[in-house]
Tab-separated table of C-alpha atoms and ligand atoms in Angstrom:
chain	number	residue	atom	x	y	z
A	286	MET	CA	8.183	-17.970	-4.815
A	287	THR	CA	5.291	-15.487	-4.704
A	288	THR	CA	6.155	-11.814	-4.706
A	289	LEU	CA	4.131	-9.436	-2.540
A	290	ARG	CA	4.364	-5.939	-4.054
A	291	VAL	CA	3.920	-3.426	-1.270
A	292	ALA	CA	2.576	0.132	-1.361
A	293	MET	CA	3.113	2.248	1.739
A	294	ILE	CA	0.773	5.211	2.287
A	295	GLY	CA	2.459	7.894	4.370
A	296	TYR	CA	6.074	8.797	5.152
A	297	GLY	CA	6.440	10.180	8.686
A	298	PHE	CA	8.088	8.551	11.718
A	299	MET	CA	6.147	5.310	11.232
A	300	GLY	CA	6.978	5.455	7.518
A	301	ALA	CA	10.657	5.312	8.418
A	302	ALA	CA	10.125	2.509	10.950
A	303	HIS	CA	7.946	0.387	8.632
A	304	SER	CA	10.367	0.932	5.709
A	305	GLN	CA	13.145	-0.478	7.883
A	306	GLY	CA	10.969	-3.524	8.543
A	307	TRP	CA	10.215	-4.116	4.847
A	308	ARG	CA	13.940	-3.657	3.973
A	309	THR	CA	15.321	-5.893	6.729
A	310	ALA	CA	12.871	-8.751	7.363
A	311	PRO	CA	13.497	-10.475	3.984
A	312	ARG	CA	17.252	-10.317	4.650
A	313	VAL	CA	17.063	-11.786	8.172
A	314	PHE	CA	14.271	-14.347	8.029
A	315	ASP	CA	13.551	-17.006	5.379
A	316	LEU	CA	10.159	-15.653	4.340
A	317	PRO	CA	7.733	-17.784	2.280
A	318	ALA	CA	7.200	-14.890	-0.151
A	319	GLU	CA	9.302	-12.042	-1.535
A	320	ALA	CA	8.342	-8.560	-0.271
A	321	GLU	CA	8.967	-5.894	-2.916
A	322	MET	CA	9.022	-2.230	-1.779
A	323	ALA	CA	7.174	-1.067	-4.881
A	324	VAL	CA	5.825	2.432	-4.115
A	325	ILE	CA	5.520	4.974	-1.298
A	326	VAL	CA	2.669	7.500	-1.379
A	327	GLY	CA	2.455	11.037	0.005
A	328	ARG	CA	0.839	14.336	-0.900
A	329	ASN	CA	4.070	16.277	-1.456
A	330	ALA	CA	5.691	14.866	-4.622
A	331	ASP	CA	9.219	16.097	-3.917
A	332	ALA	CA	9.197	15.038	-0.245
A	333	VAL	CA	7.819	11.547	-0.936
A	334	ALA	CA	10.282	11.039	-3.826
A	335	ALA	CA	13.100	11.889	-1.424
A	336	ALA	CA	11.676	9.402	1.111
A	337	ALA	CA	11.508	6.709	-1.609
A	338	SER	CA	15.155	7.237	-2.438
A	339	LYS	CA	16.286	7.356	1.189
A	340	TRP	CA	14.268	4.338	2.423
A	341	GLY	CA	14.549	2.067	-0.626
A	342	TRP	CA	11.124	2.265	-2.329
A	343	ALA	CA	11.260	1.657	-6.118
A	344	ASP	CA	8.816	4.463	-6.878
A	345	SER	CA	6.756	7.244	-5.308
A	346	ALA	CA	3.264	8.620	-6.000
A	347	THR	CA	0.870	11.259	-4.668
A	348	ASP	CA	-2.562	9.611	-5.175
A	349	TRP	CA	-3.285	6.648	-2.864
A	350	ARG	CA	-6.565	5.826	-4.648
A	351	GLU	CA	-4.735	5.428	-7.959
A	352	VAL	CA	-2.075	3.210	-6.335
A	353	ILE	CA	-4.672	0.993	-4.612
A	354	ALA	CA	-6.416	0.468	-7.975
A	355	ARG	CA	-3.215	-0.879	-9.571
A	356	ASP	CA	-3.124	-4.626	-10.391
A	357	ASP	CA	0.590	-4.744	-9.562
A	358	ILE	CA	0.074	-3.966	-5.858
A	359	ASP	CA	-0.684	-6.798	-3.364
A	360	VAL	CA	-0.209	-5.219	0.077
A	361	VAL	CA	-1.075	-1.732	1.393
A	362	ASP	CA	0.778	-0.515	4.494
A	363	ILE	CA	-0.988	2.492	6.082
A	364	VAL	CA	1.240	4.781	8.161
A	365	THR	CA	-0.815	7.976	7.921
A	366	PRO	CA	-2.515	9.829	10.795
A	367	GLY	CA	-5.648	8.064	12.068
A	368	ASP	CA	-8.123	10.269	10.183
A	369	SER	CA	-7.389	8.431	6.899
A	370	HIS	CA	-7.029	4.837	8.155
A	371	ALA	CA	-10.646	3.856	7.491
A	372	ASP	CA	-10.931	5.299	3.966
A	373	ILE	CA	-7.627	3.794	2.825
A	374	ALA	CA	-8.028	0.392	4.537
A	375	ILE	CA	-11.596	-0.213	3.359
A	376	ALA	CA	-10.765	0.804	-0.226
A	377	ALA	CA	-7.668	-1.430	-0.208
A	378	LEU	CA	-9.506	-4.447	1.256
A	379	GLU	CA	-12.335	-4.059	-1.251
A	380	ALA	CA	-9.692	-3.904	-4.022
A	381	GLY	CA	-8.367	-7.274	-2.768
A	382	LYS	CA	-5.192	-5.902	-1.183
A	383	HIS	CA	-3.822	-7.222	2.106
A	384	VAL	CA	-3.615	-4.382	4.655
A	385	LEU	CA	-1.324	-3.440	7.533
A	386	SER	CA	-2.668	-0.388	9.374
A	387	GLU	CA	-0.852	1.608	12.046
A	388	LYS	CA	-2.441	1.921	15.496
A	389	PRO	CA	-4.833	2.912	16.805
A	390	LEU	CA	-6.998	1.244	14.158
A	391	ALA	CA	-9.078	4.393	13.648
A	392	ASN	CA	-10.141	7.680	15.259
A	393	THR	CA	-13.644	6.498	16.210
A	394	VAL	CA	-15.451	3.253	17.084
A	395	ALA	CA	-17.715	3.673	14.061
A	396	GLU	CA	-14.703	3.824	11.732
A	397	ALA	CA	-13.087	0.844	13.482
A	398	GLU	CA	-16.320	-1.160	13.164
A	399	ALA	CA	-16.485	-0.432	9.429
A	400	MET	CA	-12.838	-1.502	9.063
A	401	ALA	CA	-13.366	-4.711	11.052
A	402	GLU	CA	-16.436	-5.506	8.984
A	403	ALA	CA	-14.542	-4.879	5.713
A	404	ALA	CA	-11.701	-7.111	6.970
A	405	GLU	CA	-14.232	-9.836	7.831
A	406	ARG	CA	-15.645	-9.700	4.298
A	407	ALA	CA	-12.148	-9.621	2.744
A	408	ALA	CA	-10.947	-12.614	4.830
A	409	SER	CA	-13.567	-14.779	3.108
A	410	ARG	CA	-11.708	-13.945	-0.120
A	411	GLY	CA	-8.293	-14.803	1.395
A	412	VAL	CA	-7.351	-11.149	1.929
A	413	ARG	CA	-5.572	-10.484	5.252
A	414	ALA	CA	-5.530	-7.454	7.598
A	415	MET	CA	-3.331	-6.643	10.600
A	416	VAL	CA	-3.067	-3.630	12.928
A	417	GLY	CA	0.410	-2.443	13.951
A	418	PHE	CA	0.625	-2.977	17.700
A	419	THR	CA	4.306	-3.670	17.170
A	420	TYR	CA	5.319	-4.027	20.819
A	421	ARG	CA	3.686	-7.488	20.828
A	422	ARG	CA	6.658	-8.454	18.654
A	423	VAL	CA	9.424	-7.435	21.021
A	424	PRO	CA	10.815	-10.912	21.845
A	425	ALA	CA	10.565	-10.261	25.604
A	426	VAL	CA	6.864	-9.369	25.287
A	427	THR	CA	5.978	-12.502	23.328
A	428	PHE	CA	8.066	-14.559	25.790
A	429	LEU	CA	6.254	-12.943	28.749
A	430	ARG	CA	2.936	-13.804	27.118
A	431	ASN	CA	4.025	-17.410	26.535
A	432	LEU	CA	5.047	-17.811	30.193
A	433	ILE	CA	1.613	-16.574	31.322
A	434	ALA	CA	-0.133	-18.849	28.804
A	435	GLU	CA	1.855	-21.805	30.223
A	436	GLY	CA	0.516	-20.965	33.704
A	437	ALA	CA	3.755	-19.609	35.204
A	438	LEU	CA	1.809	-16.964	37.156
A	439	GLY	CA	-1.269	-19.044	37.941
A	440	LYS	CA	-4.424	-16.950	38.347
A	441	ILE	CA	-3.910	-13.353	37.237
A	442	ASN	CA	-5.057	-10.950	39.997
A	443	GLN	CA	-3.686	-7.590	38.872
A	444	VAL	CA	-2.055	-5.772	35.933
A	445	ARG	CA	-0.262	-2.439	35.910
A	446	ALA	CA	0.451	-0.918	32.491
A	447	SER	CA	1.800	2.536	31.660
A	448	TYR	CA	3.204	4.375	28.699
A	449	ARG	CA	4.949	7.617	29.679
A	450	GLN	CA	6.654	10.205	27.518
A	451	ASP	CA	7.541	13.864	28.093
A	452	TRP	CA	7.764	15.465	24.655
A	453	LEU	CA	4.932	17.906	25.403
A	454	VAL	CA	6.168	19.325	28.721
A	455	ASP	CA	7.598	22.277	26.714
A	456	PRO	CA	4.613	24.591	26.052
A	457	ASN	CA	6.384	25.815	22.908
A	458	MET	CA	6.185	22.415	21.220
A	459	PRO	CA	4.095	23.289	18.126
A	460	LEU	CA	0.564	22.120	17.356
A	461	ALA	CA	1.452	18.906	15.486
A	462	TRP	CA	-1.236	16.609	14.014
A	463	ARG	CA	-1.082	14.358	17.112
A	464	LEU	CA	-2.527	17.283	19.108
A	465	GLN	CA	-5.534	17.840	16.844
A	466	LYS	CA	-8.621	15.657	17.359
A	467	GLU	CA	-9.700	15.828	13.713
A	468	HIS	CA	-6.397	14.170	12.704
A	469	ALA	CA	-5.465	11.997	15.697
A	470	GLY	CA	-8.861	11.173	17.238
A	471	SER	CA	-7.416	11.525	20.732
A	472	GLY	CA	-4.111	12.376	22.398
A	473	ALA	CA	-2.051	10.280	24.806
A	474	LEU	CA	-5.088	8.014	25.302
A	475	GLY	CA	-5.215	6.697	21.740
A	476	ASP	CA	-1.614	7.268	20.686
A	477	ILE	CA	0.185	5.530	23.572
A	478	GLY	CA	-2.664	4.375	25.820
A	479	ALA	CA	-3.732	2.064	22.978
A	480	HIS	CA	-0.345	0.315	23.201
A	481	ALA	CA	-0.726	-0.177	26.968
A	482	ILE	CA	-4.245	-1.569	26.544
A	483	ASP	CA	-3.244	-3.942	23.725
A	484	LEU	CA	-0.151	-5.054	25.666
A	485	ALA	CA	-2.163	-5.832	28.830
A	486	GLN	CA	-4.780	-7.810	26.902
A	487	PHE	CA	-2.219	-9.567	24.659
A	488	VAL	CA	0.075	-10.843	27.431
A	489	THR	CA	-2.766	-11.945	29.734
A	490	GLY	CA	-5.174	-13.204	27.072
A	491	LEU	CA	-7.886	-11.322	29.009
A	492	LYS	CA	-10.284	-8.668	27.662
A	493	LEU	CA	-11.267	-5.521	29.555
A	494	GLU	CA	-14.967	-5.489	30.420
A	495	LYS	CA	-15.295	-2.008	31.994
A	496	VAL	CA	-13.153	1.025	32.790
A	497	SER	CA	-13.179	4.124	34.981
A	498	GLY	CA	-10.940	6.986	33.978
A	499	VAL	CA	-10.009	10.626	33.626
A	500	ILE	CA	-8.341	12.354	30.719
A	501	ASP	CA	-7.023	15.928	30.771
A	502	THR	CA	-5.271	18.537	28.665
A	503	ILE	CA	-2.469	20.397	30.473
A	504	VAL	CA	-1.448	22.952	27.819
A	505	LYS	CA	-4.569	24.174	25.993
A	506	GLU	CA	-2.904	26.277	23.234
A	507	ARG	CA	0.288	25.782	21.266
A	508	PRO	CA	2.218	27.631	18.514
A	509	LEU	CA	0.960	26.844	14.993
A	510	LEU	CA	3.296	25.021	12.625
A	511	SER	CA	4.538	27.221	9.777
A	512	SER	CA	4.472	24.214	7.409
A	513	GLY	CA	3.929	20.437	7.479
A	514	THR	CA	2.506	18.535	10.432
A	515	GLY	CA	5.522	16.647	11.738
A	516	LEU	CA	6.545	16.578	15.384
A	517	SER	CA	9.661	18.576	14.637
A	518	GLY	CA	7.890	21.440	12.815
A	519	HIS	CA	8.843	25.047	13.473
A	520	ALA	CA	6.494	27.513	15.146
A	521	GLY	CA	4.551	29.613	12.642
A	522	ASP	CA	2.377	32.681	13.256
A	523	GLY	CA	-0.103	32.556	16.133
A	524	TYR	CA	-1.485	29.857	18.365
A	525	GLY	CA	-3.995	27.031	17.942
A	526	GLN	CA	-6.247	25.088	20.285
A	527	VAL	CA	-5.052	21.684	21.538
A	528	THR	CA	-8.125	19.502	21.108
A	529	VAL	CA	-6.901	16.212	22.581
A	530	ASP	CA	-5.818	14.860	25.960
A	531	ASP	CA	-2.265	15.070	27.306
A	532	ILE	CA	-2.756	12.571	30.142
A	533	ALA	CA	-5.092	9.581	30.567
A	534	ILE	CA	-5.321	7.643	33.860
A	535	PHE	CA	-7.793	4.800	34.226
A	536	THR	CA	-8.602	1.538	35.965
A	537	GLY	CA	-10.017	-1.514	34.284
A	538	ARG	CA	-11.713	-4.749	35.232
A	539	PHE	CA	-11.087	-7.792	33.034
A	540	GLU	CA	-13.781	-10.330	32.199
A	541	SER	CA	-12.039	-12.667	34.714
A	542	GLY	CA	-12.572	-10.125	37.508
A	543	ALA	CA	-8.871	-9.190	37.663
A	544	LEU	CA	-8.166	-5.474	38.094
A	545	ALA	CA	-5.825	-3.254	36.072
A	546	SER	CA	-4.398	0.263	36.352
A	547	PHE	CA	-3.318	2.256	33.318
A	548	GLU	CA	-1.454	5.520	32.707
A	549	ALA	CA	-0.753	7.201	29.383
A	550	SER	CA	1.072	10.517	29.645
A	551	ARG	CA	3.002	12.912	27.463
A	552	PHE	CA	3.856	14.974	30.558
A	553	ALA	CA	5.811	12.396	32.548
A	554	THR	CA	8.891	14.572	32.842
A	555	GLY	CA	12.065	12.602	32.216
A	556	ARG	CA	10.322	9.535	30.770
A	557	LYS	CA	11.204	9.343	27.053
A	558	ASN	CA	9.401	6.206	25.884
A	559	ALA	CA	8.609	4.272	29.034
A	560	LEU	CA	6.174	1.494	28.182
A	561	GLN	CA	5.980	-0.735	31.257
A	562	ILE	CA	3.805	-3.617	32.404
A	563	GLU	CA	3.712	-5.809	35.496
A	564	VAL	CA	1.391	-8.816	35.781
A	565	SER	CA	0.740	-10.240	39.265
A	566	GLY	CA	-0.571	-13.771	39.792
A	567	ASP	CA	-0.967	-16.155	42.691
A	568	LYS	CA	2.115	-18.174	41.588
A	569	GLY	CA	4.344	-15.256	40.633
A	570	ALA	CA	4.769	-11.995	38.711
A	571	LEU	CA	6.299	-10.829	35.443
A	572	ALA	CA	7.465	-7.312	34.510
A	573	PHE	CA	8.661	-5.695	31.260
A	574	ASP	CA	10.070	-2.200	30.568
A	575	LEU	CA	10.585	-0.966	26.984
A	576	GLU	CA	13.589	1.027	28.207
A	577	ASP	CA	15.179	-2.397	29.022
A	578	LEU	CA	13.513	-4.265	26.185
A	579	ASN	CA	15.739	-7.350	25.954
A	580	SER	CA	14.654	-8.764	29.298
A	581	VAL	CA	11.762	-9.683	31.546
A	582	HIS	CA	11.776	-9.791	35.347
A	583	PHE	CA	10.209	-12.915	36.815
A	584	TYR	CA	9.209	-13.520	40.454
A	585	ASP	CA	8.481	-17.193	41.147
A	586	ARG	CA	6.447	-17.790	44.325
A	587	THR	CA	6.813	-21.540	43.829
A	588	ALA	CA	10.588	-21.308	44.421
A	589	PRO	CA	11.951	-22.167	47.912
A	590	SER	CA	11.140	-19.225	50.190
A	591	ASP	CA	14.817	-18.435	50.909
A	592	ARG	CA	15.544	-17.741	47.252
A	593	GLN	CA	12.439	-15.947	45.981
A	594	GLY	CA	13.039	-12.623	44.270
A	595	PHE	CA	12.579	-10.868	40.936
A	596	ARG	CA	15.204	-12.254	38.590
A	597	LYS	CA	16.163	-10.820	35.218
A	598	ILE	CA	15.840	-13.155	32.246
A	599	LEU	CA	17.752	-12.019	29.166
A	600	VAL	CA	15.473	-12.830	26.227
A	601	THR	CA	18.216	-13.276	23.617
A	602	GLU	CA	18.550	-17.054	23.349
A	603	ALA	CA	18.012	-18.728	19.963
A	604	GLY	CA	14.956	-20.468	21.440
A	605	HIS	CA	13.304	-17.179	22.399
A	606	PRO	CA	10.681	-15.654	20.037
A	607	TYR	CA	12.120	-14.111	16.823
A	608	VAL	CA	15.736	-14.180	18.147
A	609	SER	CA	16.976	-17.041	15.931
A	610	GLY	CA	17.030	-14.732	12.927
A	611	TRP	CA	19.442	-12.319	14.561
A	612	TRP	CA	22.549	-12.620	16.728
A	613	PRO	CA	24.060	-14.986	19.315
A	614	ALA	CA	22.849	-14.748	22.941
A	615	GLY	CA	23.440	-11.404	24.633
A	616	HIS	CA	23.898	-9.332	21.458
A	617	MET	CA	20.660	-7.394	22.083
A	618	LEU	CA	17.899	-6.123	19.816
A	619	GLY	CA	16.319	-2.667	19.656
A	620	TYR	CA	13.143	-0.704	19.038
A	621	GLU	CA	13.301	-1.177	15.270
A	622	HIS	CA	13.416	-5.010	15.331
A	623	GLY	CA	9.717	-5.272	16.187
A	624	PHE	CA	8.911	-3.771	12.778
A	625	SER	CA	10.866	-6.542	11.032
A	626	HIS	CA	9.032	-9.129	13.161
A	627	GLN	CA	5.742	-7.476	12.161
A	628	VAL	CA	6.625	-7.860	8.447
A	629	LYS	CA	7.707	-11.490	9.041
A	630	ASP	CA	4.410	-12.418	10.714
A	631	LEU	CA	2.309	-10.559	8.131
A	632	VAL	CA	4.076	-12.180	5.145
A	633	GLU	CA	3.900	-15.618	6.786
A	634	GLY	CA	0.180	-15.159	7.489
A	635	ILE	CA	-0.561	-14.087	3.922
A	636	ALA	CA	1.465	-16.998	2.493
A	637	ALA	CA	-0.156	-19.543	4.834
A	638	GLY	CA	-3.665	-18.130	4.358
A	639	THR	CA	-4.029	-17.516	8.100
A	640	GLU	CA	-5.191	-14.383	9.932
A	641	PRO	CA	-2.138	-12.454	11.235
A	642	HIS	CA	-2.572	-10.994	14.771
A	643	PRO	CA	-3.571	-8.492	15.906
A	644	THR	CA	-6.561	-8.553	13.592
A	645	PHE	CA	-8.810	-5.582	12.839
A	646	ALA	CA	-11.268	-7.157	15.301
A	647	ASP	CA	-8.527	-6.879	17.957
A	648	GLY	CA	-8.009	-3.259	16.894
A	649	LEU	CA	-11.759	-2.600	17.175
A	650	GLN	CA	-11.806	-3.996	20.706
A	651	VAL	CA	-8.980	-1.626	21.726
A	652	GLN	CA	-10.876	1.239	20.059
A	653	ARG	CA	-13.931	0.365	22.172
A	654	VAL	CA	-11.807	0.467	25.341
A	655	LEU	CA	-10.456	3.906	24.344
A	656	ASP	CA	-14.012	5.100	23.723
A	657	ALA	CA	-15.188	3.764	27.095
A	658	VAL	CA	-12.371	5.606	28.897
A	659	ALA	CA	-13.311	8.880	27.169
A	660	ARG	CA	-17.009	8.371	28.016
A	661	SER	CA	-16.110	7.561	31.627
A	662	SER	CA	-14.058	10.755	31.881
A	663	ASP	CA	-17.017	12.743	30.521
A	664	ASN	CA	-19.212	11.090	33.144
A	665	ASP	CA	-17.296	11.971	36.276
A	666	SER	CA	-15.081	8.859	35.905
A	667	ALA	CA	-18.017	6.493	36.370
A	668	TRP	CA	-17.460	2.813	35.633
A	669	THR	CA	-18.240	2.420	31.911
A	670	ARG	CA	-18.755	-0.832	30.038
A	671	VAL	CA	-16.634	-1.643	26.996
A	672	ALA	CA	-18.940	-2.274	24.033
A	673	THR	CA	-18.878	-5.788	22.561
A	674	GLY	CA	-20.598	-7.715	19.833
A	675	VAL	CA	-20.712	-7.729	16.097
A	676	PRO	CA	-20.077	-4.309	14.497
A	677	ALA	CA	-23.354	-2.555	13.794
A	678	ALA	CA	-22.424	-2.323	10.125
A	679	ALA	CA	-22.295	-6.101	9.901
A	680	VAL	CA	-25.831	-6.813	11.142
B	145	SOE	C1	4.388	9.138	19.692
B	145	SOE	O1	3.764	9.105	20.888
B	145	SOE	C2	4.800	7.720	19.276
B	145	SOE	O2	5.491	7.846	18.079
B	145	SOE	C3	3.596	6.806	19.050
B	145	SOE	O3	2.766	7.313	18.012
B	145	SOE	C4	4.081	5.407	18.699
B	145	SOE	O4	2.982	4.520	18.511
B	145	SOE	C5	4.956	4.906	19.833
B	145	SOE	O5	5.413	3.600	19.547
B	145	SOE	C6	6.124	5.848	20.062
B	145	SOE	O6	5.636	7.192	20.312
């Protein structure tokens, strides 16, 4: 059996989550290739060595360019802040490595176009690339998508998608990298709004054509971190400017004409990680809430009128997506399982020579929606078209 030797670049929150996926997926699913956790890369030698030991990586290093050049590395998993996604992914693809990149794909459309173009070139050499919109791989989300694809809702008229958190309501939360445009590209819009956009397009199979939105920053200055850039840093000396949005609210029109409303907020007091979607069609409706992630709620308008109502479907049967690898019905999965499903689908795609979804082209399309929302907000929330077409770099 082929062995895929993996290098992970970065070791923050997503480093922990992806490491769990690489550790667990080969022990739960019968994968067509071995996945070897060969090396984890970070700038601080002692900290990344500690992460290697804690998370099960065979080795650690501090120079991602040197690691990507190694012949004994087959896959590069990028879990760094968005400002390094393009440099690392393009170098890895050009070195013939398969790439998994965290979301959003990049910090700008230009970077995302260059990445999609590099992935296009690499695919012709059998090199695969995937972007980490992991919520697609919650069993209930894939099941919801399959029901829509089978026509359970009929014509889709409306979508509501929101991702609400409240970790920034405290003005003393320090100026982490997610609050600095040069590192994160944007704030709630790209960090969690990207998930809501990808989720809405994934489950409906529809693409957003134009958007109208507003983004805003509630707390303009925050305490500087004394060291590091993690979310749990301690306040250092002085204050720094927040250069990204805290809240993004926008409407969208799909290519089909259906309308959508979106909300991405880090100031939704009391909401810890509330990713929610509801899809309304002429035959019924489906709803999902990450805070109740093992189920979907289905309203069937074709049922007899005296027994119509939203009913909860527990998505834990062996026949439901991904569940067969885990436990008997009703034993529930969690947030971390999506990362194992992501590894499963990536390894299976590489082994089969097929393009794992979401592709970098999918990631570019989400990046173009994010960019259109920001441009709309700068233009008094005017309707703004989402760019399409072949990346400029490819022409
Ligand atoms: C912070 O908002 C964050 O960690 C996001 O960056 C992740 O993508 C999301 O899944 C959870 O919240």
